[in-house]
Coordinates of C-alpha atoms in Angstrom, one line a residue:
Chain A
M222 CA 0.0 0.0 0.0
D223 CA 3.0 2.3 0.4
Q224 CA 3.4 2.6 -3.4
I225 CA -0.3 3.1 -3.9
N226 CA -0.4 5.8 -1.3
K227 CA 2.7 7.5 -2.8
T228 CA 1.3 7.5 -6.3
F229 CA -2.0 8.9 -5.0
K230 CA -0.3 11.7 -3.1
T231 CA 1.8 12.7 -6.1
L232 CA -1.2 12.9 -8.4
K233 CA -3.4 14.7 -5.8
K234 CA -0.7 17.4 -5.6
K235 CA -0.8 17.8 -9.4
Y236 CA -4.6 18.0 -9.4
D237 CA -4.6 20.6 -6.6
A238 CA -2.2 22.7 -8.7
G239 CA -4.7 22.7 -11.6
Q240 CA -3.3 19.9 -13.7
N241 CA -5.1 16.8 -14.9
P242 CA -2.9 13.8 -13.8
L243 CA -4.6 11.3 -16.1
D244 CA -1.6 9.2 -16.8
E245 CA -0.9 8.9 -13.1
I246 CA -4.5 7.9 -12.5
G247 CA -4.1 5.1 -15.0
V248 CA -0.9 3.9 -13.4
L249 CA -2.4 4.0 -9.9
A250 CA -5.5 2.0 -11.0
Q251 CA -3.1 -0.7 -12.4
Q252 CA -1.3 -0.9 -9.1
C253 CA -4.6 -1.3 -7.3
I254 CA -5.9 -3.9 -9.7
N255 CA -2.7 -5.9 -9.3
R256 CA -2.8 -5.8 -5.6
L257 CA -6.4 -6.8 -5.5
C258 CA -5.9 -9.7 -7.9
N259 CA -2.9 -11.1 -6.0
N260 CA -3.9 -10.7 -2.4
T261 CA -7.6 -11.2 -1.9
R262 CA -10.2 -13.9 -1.9
E263 CA -13.6 -13.3 -3.5
L264 CA -16.9 -13.6 -1.8
D265 CA -20.2 -14.0 -3.7
Y266 CA -22.9 -11.7 -2.5
K267 CA -26.5 -12.1 -3.7
S268 CA -27.9 -10.3 -6.7
L269 CA -29.8 -7.0 -6.4
G270 CA -32.4 -7.0 -9.1
Q271 CA -30.4 -7.4 -12.3
K272 CA -27.1 -6.6 -10.6
H273 CA -24.8 -9.2 -9.1
Y274 CA -22.2 -8.1 -6.4
Y275 CA -19.0 -9.5 -5.1
V276 CA -16.8 -8.5 -2.2
L277 CA -13.0 -8.9 -1.9
A278 CA -11.5 -10.0 1.4
D279 CA -8.1 -9.9 3.1
Q280 CA -7.4 -7.8 6.2
E281 CA -10.9 -6.3 5.9
L282 CA -13.8 -6.6 3.5
S283 CA -14.0 -4.4 0.5
R284 CA -17.2 -2.5 -0.5
P285 CA -19.4 -4.6 -2.9
F286 CA -18.5 -4.3 -6.6
R287 CA -20.0 -5.4 -9.9
K288 CA -17.9 -7.8 -12.0
D289 CA -19.8 -6.8 -15.1
L290 CA -18.4 -3.2 -14.7
F291 CA -15.0 -4.1 -13.2
I292 CA -11.9 -4.8 -15.4
M293 CA -10.1 -7.4 -13.3
N294 CA -6.9 -7.3 -15.3
A295 CA -4.3 -4.5 -15.1
E296 CA -3.2 -4.9 -18.7
D297 CA -6.8 -4.9 -20.0
F298 CA -7.4 -1.8 -17.9
R299 CA -4.3 0.0 -19.3
L300 CA -5.5 -0.5 -22.9
K301 CA -9.0 0.7 -22.1
W302 CA -7.7 3.7 -20.2
Q303 CA -5.4 4.6 -23.2
Q304 CA -8.4 4.2 -25.5
L305 CA -10.4 6.6 -23.3
L306 CA -7.8 9.3 -23.4
A307 CA -7.4 8.9 -27.1
A308 CA -11.1 9.4 -27.6
R309 CA -11.0 13.0 -26.4
G310 CA -13.6 15.1 -28.1
D311 CA -15.3 18.4 -27.8
C312 CA -16.9 18.4 -24.4
K313 CA -17.2 14.6 -24.7
F314 CA -15.3 11.3 -25.1
N315 CA -16.0 9.6 -28.5
L316 CA -16.5 6.2 -26.9
S317 CA -19.7 4.3 -25.9
D318 CA -21.3 5.2 -22.5
T319 CA -20.8 1.6 -21.5
D320 CA -17.0 1.6 -22.3
I321 CA -16.5 4.9 -20.5
N322 CA -18.5 3.8 -17.5
K323 CA -16.6 0.6 -17.1
V324 CA -13.1 2.0 -17.2
V325 CA -14.0 4.9 -14.9
Y326 CA -15.7 2.5 -12.5
T327 CA -12.7 0.3 -12.4
A328 CA -10.3 3.2 -11.7
V329 CA -12.4 4.6 -8.9
M330 CA -13.4 1.3 -7.3
S331 CA -10.0 -0.5 -7.5
F332 CA -8.5 2.3 -5.4
A333 CA -11.5 2.5 -3.0
M334 CA -11.4 -1.3 -2.5
C335 CA -7.7 -1.3 -1.7
F336 CA -8.3 1.4 1.0
D337 CA -11.3 -0.6 2.4
I338 CA -9.2 -3.7 2.7
W339 CA -5.8 -2.4 3.8
K340 CA -6.2 1.2 5.0
N341 CA -9.7 1.2 6.5
K342 CA -8.9 4.3 8.7
S343 CA -8.5 6.7 5.7
R344 CA -12.2 6.8 5.0
K345 CA -12.2 10.1 3.1
T346 CA -9.4 9.2 0.6
P347 CA -11.5 7.1 -1.8
G348 CA -14.0 10.0 -2.2
T349 CA -11.1 12.4 -2.8
F350 CA -9.8 10.1 -5.5
F351 CA -13.2 10.0 -7.2
E352 CA -13.3 13.8 -7.2
V353 CA -9.8 13.9 -8.8
V354 CA -10.7 11.3 -11.5
L355 CA -13.9 13.1 -12.4
G356 CA -12.4 16.6 -12.2
S357 CA -9.5 15.6 -14.4
L358 CA -11.6 13.8 -17.0
I359 CA -14.0 16.7 -17.4
A360 CA -11.3 19.3 -17.5
F361 CA -9.6 17.3 -20.1
I362 CA -12.5 17.5 -22.6
L363 CA -13.6 21.1 -21.8
P364 CA -12.4 23.8 -24.2
Q365 CA -9.7 26.2 -23.2
G366 CA -10.8 29.0 -20.9
F367 CA -12.8 27.0 -18.5
T368 CA -11.5 27.4 -14.9
R369 CA -11.8 24.7 -12.3
T370 CA -12.2 25.5 -8.7
K371 CA -13.4 23.7 -5.6
F372 CA -15.3 26.5 -4.0
I373 CA -17.8 29.3 -4.8
P374 CA -17.1 32.2 -2.6
L375 CA -20.4 33.9 -1.5
I376 CA -19.9 36.3 1.3
Q377 CA -17.0 38.2 2.8
A378 CA -18.4 38.7 6.3
E379 CA -16.9 40.3 9.3
V380 CA -17.7 38.0 12.1
A381 CA -16.9 38.2 15.8
D382 CA -15.1 35.0 17.0
I383 CA -15.4 33.5 20.4
D384 CA -13.2 35.8 22.3
G385 CA -14.7 39.0 20.8
S386 CA -12.1 39.8 18.3
S387 CA -13.2 39.8 14.7
E388 CA -12.0 38.1 11.6
A389 CA -12.8 38.0 7.9
A390 CA -14.6 34.8 7.1
Q391 CA -15.4 33.5 3.7
V392 CA -18.5 31.4 3.4
G393 CA -19.2 29.3 0.5
I394 CA -20.8 26.3 -1.0
G395 CA -18.7 23.3 -0.2
D396 CA -17.1 24.5 3.0
D397 CA -19.7 23.6 5.6
A398 CA -19.7 19.9 5.0
E399 CA -15.9 19.8 4.9
A400 CA -15.5 21.8 8.1
V401 CA -17.7 19.6 10.1
E402 CA -17.2 16.3 8.3
D403 CA -17.2 13.5 10.8
S404 CA -19.1 10.7 9.2
G405 CA -16.3 9.5 7.0
N406 CA -18.0 10.6 3.8
V407 CA -16.5 13.2 1.5
S408 CA -18.5 16.1 0.3
T409 CA -16.7 18.3 -2.1
D410 CA -17.6 20.2 -5.2
I411 CA -15.9 20.6 -8.5
V412 CA -16.8 23.9 -10.1
F413 CA -16.3 24.8 -13.8
K414 CA -16.9 28.4 -14.9
I415 CA -18.1 28.3 -18.5
N416 CA -18.4 32.0 -18.9
D417 CA -19.4 35.0 -16.7
A418 CA -23.1 34.0 -16.9
K419 CA -22.8 30.2 -16.5
S420 CA -21.0 27.7 -14.3
L421 CA -21.3 24.0 -13.6
V422 CA -21.2 22.7 -10.1
I423 CA -20.3 19.0 -9.8
P424 CA -20.7 17.6 -6.3
A425 CA -18.8 14.4 -6.2
K426 CA -19.9 11.8 -3.6
T427 CA -19.2 8.1 -3.3
T428 CA -22.8 7.7 -1.9
T429 CA -25.4 10.3 -0.9
R430 CA -27.5 8.6 1.8
E431 CA -29.3 11.3 3.8
R432 CA -26.9 13.9 2.5
V433 CA -28.6 14.0 -0.9
V434 CA -30.3 17.1 0.5
Q435 CA -27.0 19.0 0.4
P436 CA -26.6 19.5 -3.4
F437 CA -30.3 20.6 -3.7
A438 CA -29.9 23.1 -0.8
H439 CA -26.7 24.4 -2.3
Q440 CA -28.4 24.8 -5.7
R441 CA -31.2 26.8 -3.9
I442 CA -28.7 29.1 -2.3
L443 CA -26.9 29.7 -5.6
D444 CA -30.2 30.5 -7.2
S445 CA -31.0 32.9 -4.4
F446 CA -27.6 34.5 -4.5
F447 CA -26.8 34.7 -8.2
G448 CA -30.2 34.3 -9.8
E449 CA -31.7 31.2 -11.2
G450 CA -29.9 29.5 -14.1
V451 CA -26.4 30.8 -13.5
Y452 CA -25.2 27.6 -11.8
V453 CA -26.2 24.2 -13.1
S454 CA -25.6 21.3 -10.6
L455 CA -24.7 17.9 -11.8
L456 CA -24.5 15.5 -8.9
C457 CA -22.0 12.6 -9.6
C458 CA -21.9 9.5 -7.4
V459 CA -20.3 6.1 -7.4
S460 CA -23.3 4.0 -6.0
E461 CA -25.8 3.7 -3.2
T462 CA -24.9 0.2 -2.3
Q463 CA -24.6 -1.0 1.3
R464 CA -23.1 -4.4 2.3
D465 CA -25.2 -6.5 4.5
D466 CA -22.9 -9.2 5.9
D467 CA -25.5 -10.9 8.0
D468 CA -27.5 -11.9 5.0
V469 CA -24.5 -11.9 2.6
K470 CA -26.3 -9.5 0.3
V471 CA -26.2 -5.9 -1.0
N472 CA -28.9 -3.2 -0.6
D473 CA -29.4 -0.1 -2.6
I474 CA -30.3 2.7 -0.2
C475 CA -32.6 5.0 -2.2
V476 CA -35.1 7.7 -1.6
P477 CA -36.6 8.4 -5.0
N478 CA -39.7 10.1 -3.7
T479 CA -37.6 12.5 -1.6
I480 CA -35.6 13.4 -4.7
K481 CA -38.8 14.1 -6.6
L482 CA -39.9 16.3 -3.7
F483 CA -36.5 18.2 -3.6
Q484 CA -36.5 18.7 -7.4
K485 CA -40.0 20.2 -7.2
H486 CA -39.9 22.2 -4.0
L487 CA -36.3 22.8 -3.0
A488 CA -34.3 23.5 -6.2
K489 CA -33.8 22.3 -9.7
M490 CA -30.7 20.2 -10.3
G491 CA -29.5 19.6 -13.8
G492 CA -28.8 15.9 -13.4
I493 CA -27.7 13.0 -11.2
F494 CA -25.1 10.6 -12.6
Y495 CA -23.8 7.3 -11.2
L496 CA -21.1 4.8 -12.0
D497 CA -23.4 2.1 -10.7
P498 CA -26.9 3.7 -10.8
P499 CA -29.7 2.4 -8.5
A500 CA -32.6 1.1 -10.6
R501 CA -35.1 3.2 -8.7
Y502 CA -33.2 6.4 -9.6
L503 CA -33.1 5.7 -13.3
T504 CA -36.9 5.8 -13.3
L505 CA -36.6 9.5 -12.2
N506 CA -35.0 10.5 -15.6
G507 CA -37.0 13.4 -17.0
E508 CA -38.7 14.3 -13.7
N509 CA -39.0 18.1 -13.6
G510 CA -36.1 18.6 -15.9
L511 CA -33.8 16.2 -14.0
K512 CA -31.5 14.0 -16.1
V513 CA -30.6 10.7 -14.4
G514 CA -28.1 8.3 -16.0
T515 CA -24.6 6.8 -15.9
I516 CA -21.3 8.8 -15.7
G517 CA -20.5 7.1 -18.9
A518 CA -23.5 8.8 -20.5
L519 CA -22.5 12.1 -19.0
L520 CA -19.0 11.9 -20.5
C521 CA -20.1 10.7 -23.9
S522 CA -23.0 13.0 -24.6
D523 CA -25.0 14.6 -21.7
L524 CA -22.2 17.0 -20.7
N525 CA -21.9 18.2 -24.2
E526 CA -25.6 18.7 -24.5
I527 CA -25.8 20.6 -21.2
I528 CA -23.0 22.9 -22.1
E529 CA -24.4 23.6 -25.6
L530 CA -27.8 24.3 -24.0
H531 CA -26.2 26.8 -21.6
G532 CA -24.0 28.3 -24.3
A533 CA -20.3 27.7 -23.8
Chain B
M196 CA -28.9 -1.5 32.1
D197 CA -31.8 -4.0 31.8
Q198 CA -33.9 -1.9 34.1
I199 CA -33.0 1.3 32.3
N200 CA -33.8 -0.2 29.0
K201 CA -37.1 -1.6 30.2
T202 CA -38.2 1.8 31.7
F203 CA -37.2 3.5 28.4
K204 CA -39.2 1.0 26.3
T205 CA -42.3 1.4 28.5
L206 CA -42.3 5.2 28.3
K207 CA -41.5 5.2 24.6
K208 CA -44.6 3.1 24.0
K209 CA -46.7 5.6 26.0
Y210 CA -45.2 8.6 24.0
D211 CA -45.9 6.9 20.7
A212 CA -49.5 6.4 21.8
G213 CA -49.8 10.2 22.3
Q214 CA -49.2 10.4 26.0
N215 CA -46.6 12.5 27.9
P216 CA -44.8 10.0 30.2
L217 CA -43.2 12.7 32.4
D218 CA -43.3 10.7 35.6
E219 CA -41.6 7.8 33.9
I220 CA -38.9 10.2 32.4
G221 CA -38.2 11.4 36.0
V222 CA -37.8 7.8 37.2
L223 CA -35.6 6.8 34.3
A224 CA -33.3 9.8 34.8
Q225 CA -32.9 8.8 38.5
Q226 CA -32.0 5.3 37.6
C227 CA -29.4 6.6 35.1
I228 CA -27.9 9.1 37.6
N229 CA -27.6 6.4 40.3
R230 CA -25.9 4.0 37.9
L231 CA -23.5 6.7 36.7
C232 CA -22.7 7.7 40.3
N233 CA -21.9 4.2 41.5
N234 CA -20.2 2.7 38.5
T235 CA -17.9 5.2 36.8
R236 CA -14.7 7.1 37.3
E237 CA -14.5 10.8 36.3
L238 CA -12.0 12.2 33.8
D239 CA -11.3 15.9 33.7
Y240 CA -11.2 17.3 30.2
K241 CA -10.0 20.8 29.4
S242 CA -12.2 23.9 29.4
L243 CA -13.7 25.2 26.2
G244 CA -14.0 29.0 26.7
Q245 CA -16.1 29.5 29.8
K246 CA -17.3 25.9 29.8
H247 CA -15.5 23.0 31.6
Y248 CA -16.2 19.4 30.6
Y249 CA -15.9 16.0 32.3
V250 CA -16.2 12.5 30.9
L251 CA -17.4 9.4 32.8
A252 CA -15.6 6.1 32.2
D253 CA -16.3 2.4 32.7
Q254 CA -16.8 0.0 29.8
E255 CA -16.5 2.8 27.4
L256 CA -16.2 6.6 27.7
S257 CA -19.3 8.8 27.9
R258 CA -19.8 11.9 25.8
P259 CA -18.4 15.0 27.5
F260 CA -20.7 16.8 30.0
R261 CA -20.8 20.0 32.0
K262 CA -21.0 19.6 35.8
D263 CA -22.4 23.1 36.1
L264 CA -25.5 21.9 34.2
F265 CA -25.6 18.3 35.5
I266 CA -27.5 17.4 38.8
M267 CA -25.2 14.6 40.0
N268 CA -27.6 13.3 42.7
A269 CA -30.8 11.3 42.1
E270 CA -32.7 12.8 45.0
D271 CA -31.8 16.3 44.1
F272 CA -32.9 15.6 40.5
R273 CA -36.2 14.1 41.7
L274 CA -37.0 17.3 43.6
K275 CA -36.1 19.5 40.7
W276 CA -38.1 17.5 38.3
Q277 CA -41.1 17.7 40.6
Q278 CA -40.6 21.4 40.8
L279 CA -40.6 21.6 37.0
L280 CA -43.8 19.7 36.5
A281 CA -45.5 21.8 39.3
A282 CA -44.5 25.0 37.4
R283 CA -46.7 24.2 34.5
G284 CA -48.1 27.4 32.9
D285 CA -49.7 28.6 29.8
C286 CA -47.3 27.6 27.0
K287 CA -44.5 27.9 29.5
F288 CA -43.0 26.7 32.7
N289 CA -43.0 29.3 35.5
L290 CA -39.4 28.6 36.5
S291 CA -36.1 30.3 35.6
D292 CA -34.5 29.4 32.2
T293 CA -31.4 28.2 34.2
D294 CA -33.4 25.9 36.4
I295 CA -35.3 24.4 33.5
N296 CA -32.3 24.0 31.4
K297 CA -30.4 22.2 34.1
V298 CA -33.0 19.6 34.9
V299 CA -33.7 18.9 31.3
Y300 CA -30.0 18.6 30.5
T301 CA -29.6 16.2 33.4
A302 CA -32.5 14.0 32.2
V303 CA -31.3 13.8 28.6
M304 CA -27.6 13.5 29.3
S305 CA -27.8 10.9 32.1
F306 CA -29.6 8.6 29.8
A307 CA -27.3 9.3 26.9
M308 CA -24.2 8.8 29.0
C309 CA -25.4 5.4 30.3
F310 CA -25.9 4.3 26.7
D311 CA -22.4 5.6 25.7
I312 CA -20.8 3.7 28.5
W313 CA -22.7 0.4 28.6
K314 CA -24.7 0.1 25.4
N315 CA -22.6 1.8 22.8
K316 CA -24.2 -0.1 19.9
S317 CA -27.6 1.6 20.4
R318 CA -26.5 4.9 19.0
K319 CA -29.9 6.2 18.0
T320 CA -31.6 5.6 21.4
P321 CA -30.2 8.7 23.2
G322 CA -31.6 10.9 20.4
T323 CA -34.9 9.2 20.5
F324 CA -35.1 9.9 24.3
F325 CA -34.2 13.5 23.7
E326 CA -37.2 13.7 21.3
V327 CA -39.5 12.1 23.8
V328 CA -38.5 14.4 26.7
L329 CA -38.9 17.5 24.5
G330 CA -42.1 16.4 22.9
S331 CA -43.6 15.4 26.3
L332 CA -42.6 18.7 28.0
I333 CA -43.9 20.9 25.2
A334 CA -47.2 18.9 24.8
F335 CA -47.6 19.2 28.6
I336 CA -47.7 23.1 28.5
L337 CA -49.6 23.6 25.3
P338 CA -53.4 24.3 25.5
Q339 CA -55.9 21.6 24.7
G340 CA -56.5 21.0 21.0
F341 CA -52.9 20.9 19.8
T342 CA -52.1 17.7 18.0
R343 CA -48.6 16.2 18.1
T344 CA -47.4 14.2 15.2
K345 CA -43.9 13.1 13.9
F346 CA -44.6 13.6 10.2
I347 CA -46.0 16.1 7.7
P348 CA -47.5 14.3 4.8
L349 CA -46.9 16.2 1.6
I350 CA -47.6 14.1 -1.4
Q351 CA -49.6 11.0 -2.2
A352 CA -47.8 9.9 -5.3
E353 CA -48.3 6.9 -7.5
V354 CA -44.8 5.7 -8.2
A355 CA -43.6 2.7 -10.1
D356 CA -41.3 0.5 -8.1
I357 CA -38.5 -1.5 -9.4
D358 CA -40.3 -4.4 -11.0
G359 CA -42.8 -2.1 -12.8
S360 CA -45.8 -2.5 -10.4
S361 CA -47.0 0.7 -8.8
E362 CA -47.6 1.5 -5.2
A363 CA -48.9 4.5 -3.3
A364 CA -46.0 6.3 -1.6
Q365 CA -46.2 9.0 1.0
V366 CA -43.4 11.5 1.0
G367 CA -42.9 13.8 3.9
I368 CA -40.6 15.9 5.9
G369 CA -38.8 13.6 8.4
D370 CA -39.0 10.4 6.4
D371 CA -35.9 10.8 4.2
A372 CA -33.3 11.0 6.9
E373 CA -35.0 8.2 8.9
A374 CA -35.2 5.9 5.9
V375 CA -31.5 6.2 5.1
E376 CA -30.1 6.9 8.6
D377 CA -26.7 5.2 8.8
S378 CA -24.5 7.6 10.7
G379 CA -25.8 6.9 14.2
N380 CA -27.5 10.3 14.5
V381 CA -31.2 10.6 14.9
S382 CA -33.1 13.0 12.8
T383 CA -36.8 13.2 13.7
D384 CA -39.3 16.0 13.9
I385 CA -41.9 16.8 16.4
V386 CA -44.8 18.6 14.8
F387 CA -47.5 20.5 16.8
K388 CA -50.5 21.8 14.9
I389 CA -51.6 25.1 16.5
N390 CA -54.6 25.6 14.2
D391 CA -55.4 25.1 10.5
A392 CA -53.1 28.0 9.5
K393 CA -50.2 27.5 11.9
S394 CA -47.9 24.6 13.0
L395 CA -44.7 24.3 14.8
V396 CA -42.0 21.9 13.5
I397 CA -39.4 20.9 16.1
P398 CA -36.5 19.0 14.7
A399 CA -34.8 17.4 17.7
K400 CA -31.1 16.4 17.2
T401 CA -28.4 15.6 19.7
T402 CA -25.9 17.4 17.5
T403 CA -26.3 18.9 14.0
R404 CA -22.8 18.7 12.4
E405 CA -23.1 18.9 8.6
R406 CA -26.8 17.9 9.0
V407 CA -27.8 21.5 10.0
V408 CA -28.7 22.0 6.4
Q409 CA -31.7 19.6 6.8
P410 CA -34.0 21.7 9.0
F411 CA -33.4 24.7 6.7
A412 CA -34.1 22.7 3.6
H413 CA -37.3 21.2 5.2
Q414 CA -38.5 24.7 6.1
R415 CA -37.9 25.8 2.5
I416 CA -40.0 22.8 1.2
L417 CA -42.8 23.6 3.7
D418 CA -42.7 27.2 2.5
S419 CA -42.9 26.1 -1.1
F420 CA -45.7 23.6 -0.5
F421 CA -47.9 25.3 2.1
G422 CA -46.9 29.0 1.6
E423 CA -44.5 31.0 3.8
G424 CA -45.4 31.4 7.4
V425 CA -47.6 28.3 7.9
Y426 CA -44.9 26.3 9.5
V427 CA -42.5 27.7 12.0
S428 CA -39.3 25.6 12.6
L429 CA -37.6 25.6 16.0
L430 CA -34.5 23.5 15.9
C431 CA -33.7 21.9 19.3
C432 CA -30.3 20.3 20.0
V433 CA -28.3 19.0 23.0
S434 CA -24.8 20.4 22.1
E435 CA -22.2 20.5 19.4
T436 CA -19.4 19.1 21.5
Q437 CA -16.9 16.5 20.3
R438 CA -14.6 14.6 22.5
D439 CA -10.9 14.8 21.6
D440 CA -9.2 12.0 23.5
D441 CA -5.7 12.6 22.1
D442 CA -5.6 16.1 23.6
V443 CA -8.0 15.3 26.5
K444 CA -10.2 18.2 25.5
V445 CA -13.6 19.1 24.0
N446 CA -14.3 20.9 20.8
D447 CA -17.4 22.8 19.7
I448 CA -18.0 22.0 16.1
C449 CA -19.7 25.1 14.7
V450 CA -20.5 26.7 11.4
P451 CA -22.0 30.1 12.3
N452 CA -21.4 31.6 8.9
T453 CA -23.1 28.7 7.2
I454 CA -26.1 29.2 9.4
K455 CA -26.2 32.9 8.6
L456 CA -26.1 32.0 4.9
F457 CA -28.9 29.4 5.2
Q458 CA -31.1 31.8 7.2
K459 CA -30.7 34.4 4.5
H460 CA -30.7 32.3 1.3
L461 CA -32.3 29.0 2.0
A462 CA -35.2 29.5 4.4
K463 CA -36.1 31.4 7.6
M464 CA -36.1 29.3 10.7
G465 CA -37.9 30.6 13.8
G466 CA -35.2 29.6 16.3
I467 CA -32.3 27.4 17.3
F468 CA -32.2 26.2 21.0
Y469 CA -29.6 24.2 22.8
L470 CA -29.3 22.6 26.2
D471 CA -25.5 23.4 26.0
P472 CA -25.3 26.2 23.4
P473 CA -22.0 26.8 21.6
A474 CA -20.8 30.3 22.3
R475 CA -20.4 31.1 18.6
Y476 CA -24.1 30.3 17.9
L477 CA -25.4 32.6 20.7
T478 CA -23.9 35.5 18.8
L479 CA -26.3 34.7 15.9
N480 CA -29.3 35.7 18.1
G481 CA -31.4 38.2 16.1
E482 CA -29.8 37.4 12.8
N483 CA -32.5 37.7 10.1
G484 CA -35.3 37.0 12.6
L485 CA -33.5 33.9 14.1
K486 CA -33.8 33.4 17.8
V487 CA -30.8 31.5 19.4
G488 CA -30.8 30.5 23.0
T489 CA -31.1 27.7 25.6
I490 CA -34.0 25.2 25.7
G491 CA -34.5 26.6 29.2
A492 CA -35.3 29.9 27.6
L493 CA -37.5 28.3 25.0
L494 CA -39.6 26.6 27.7
C495 CA -39.9 29.5 30.1
S496 CA -40.7 32.3 27.6
D497 CA -39.7 32.0 23.9
L498 CA -42.2 29.3 23.1
N499 CA -45.0 31.4 24.7
E500 CA -43.9 34.4 22.7
I501 CA -43.7 32.5 19.4
I502 CA -47.1 31.0 19.8
E503 CA -48.7 34.3 20.8
L504 CA -47.0 35.9 17.8
H505 CA -48.5 33.3 15.5
G506 CA -51.9 33.3 17.1
A507 CA -52.8 30.2 19.0

């Protein structure tokens, strides 16, 4: 795990400096796939609807994963990742949604599963890696001139702190959850400014659970602060699966009716995209202007449409 | 703990049946205080501003507590609890905010600390007990005719479930967080209907952390669905403290600027009340119509004012 950790830290530094460390992401995923292939035993968990899940085990258990989405061979992955990078187009990758979704799923999940099994204490790191992969891939296909940030500054407020002195505080979307994060889940935003009148907000979360209210609330605040339509939120997630070891099965934790309610009465999100979408969320596609689909579909066509619609 | 658990289950059943099991709450708190006094050792944690915290230890460590708020003697508690119930007034208790706050803090915390130390797996139970205490006390002082529920039904929707069949689904405030609760924190609402045009929503949470967005988002949805002013939200919490064992100290996890932002751009809450209020939140009192204070103050005067303001 030392090598994996080192590769991750190097590419994270590059990402934070505004680069897209896509080659390093490919190398890291290969390291993770190799480690998983050579050091774990496989457990068969029951199917969930059409989806069949497995868990890898060594020191600890991994999160559940789908074999039909996971490329279980480092060399196969390397070729598919090369193919993806070669398919760079104008606000899209010229590859099928299925092919894109598989290779991104493998990159994100191989790293997350290594951390589950051998570095269980670093709970936030897999979410951070997901953000880096997504932010790098999207930045890679956007035209020159887009700027990527992690933060939308809203207010410069003079606030009195505990002992009565005052300090300038910056409040923004994305900072509250990070400041008080204590549940092991990562909540960060990738922000792309298209032009002065339009920006994309991309909250990246491994799962949403009860925190699905956050991106809707943030969209509402952005609408209130900047006017409706300036920011378009595209929520990107890995899955909503939960491992049930007692019954050796996997659950999808979903609240489709709550999402309907939020989309209607809280704020309008542009879309929700998953690497492993829960079936009950896919049925929400089209609900009050909400797109729901795979991250593969986002990267091969939906992003392009959304950006054209909002005038890049 | 068997006796404590049994007393809790009995009173919870009564509460769920619409009663106010205030005598049983008093008995349960005495059982908890006795158990804590006789079976734990005390650890001194550092001060946080003006507040000094202690932790009780046996099987596990308790959450941090303030001795200046905690009545560490079962007989003293019994008398104070009797005094509280005897001070029943019209939408208020005729007792000082300090006295009310202490006795309620002791009831809620003694039970929570017993669970921390001897029944650490039942993480949601202390939050449920807080809700029962608060719901019972408020119902006890409200005039006849108020109805208490846990749920605001919003939509009767026909939704297709996974396998294509359809079922009637009820979506409401309070259900999303419960359905997907997996972080060990309890998020439930107490709802009091004042009249056809006014209701109080009282989200009861032991701490808010990053979930403080929820009551604001819910208020926004209620405003959108029923019109502004029909529902008044009063968020009630125990504390925002976090035990730091490495440095043997206690932290207040606060996001005052985020709350300012939510109050201005997400929705207007009526008030936020704590048994152990963080200093940085008390400075928000008056911000955009937001009352911030102790639960003692809520029960001795603020609730009365709020209800008069909104016409009981």
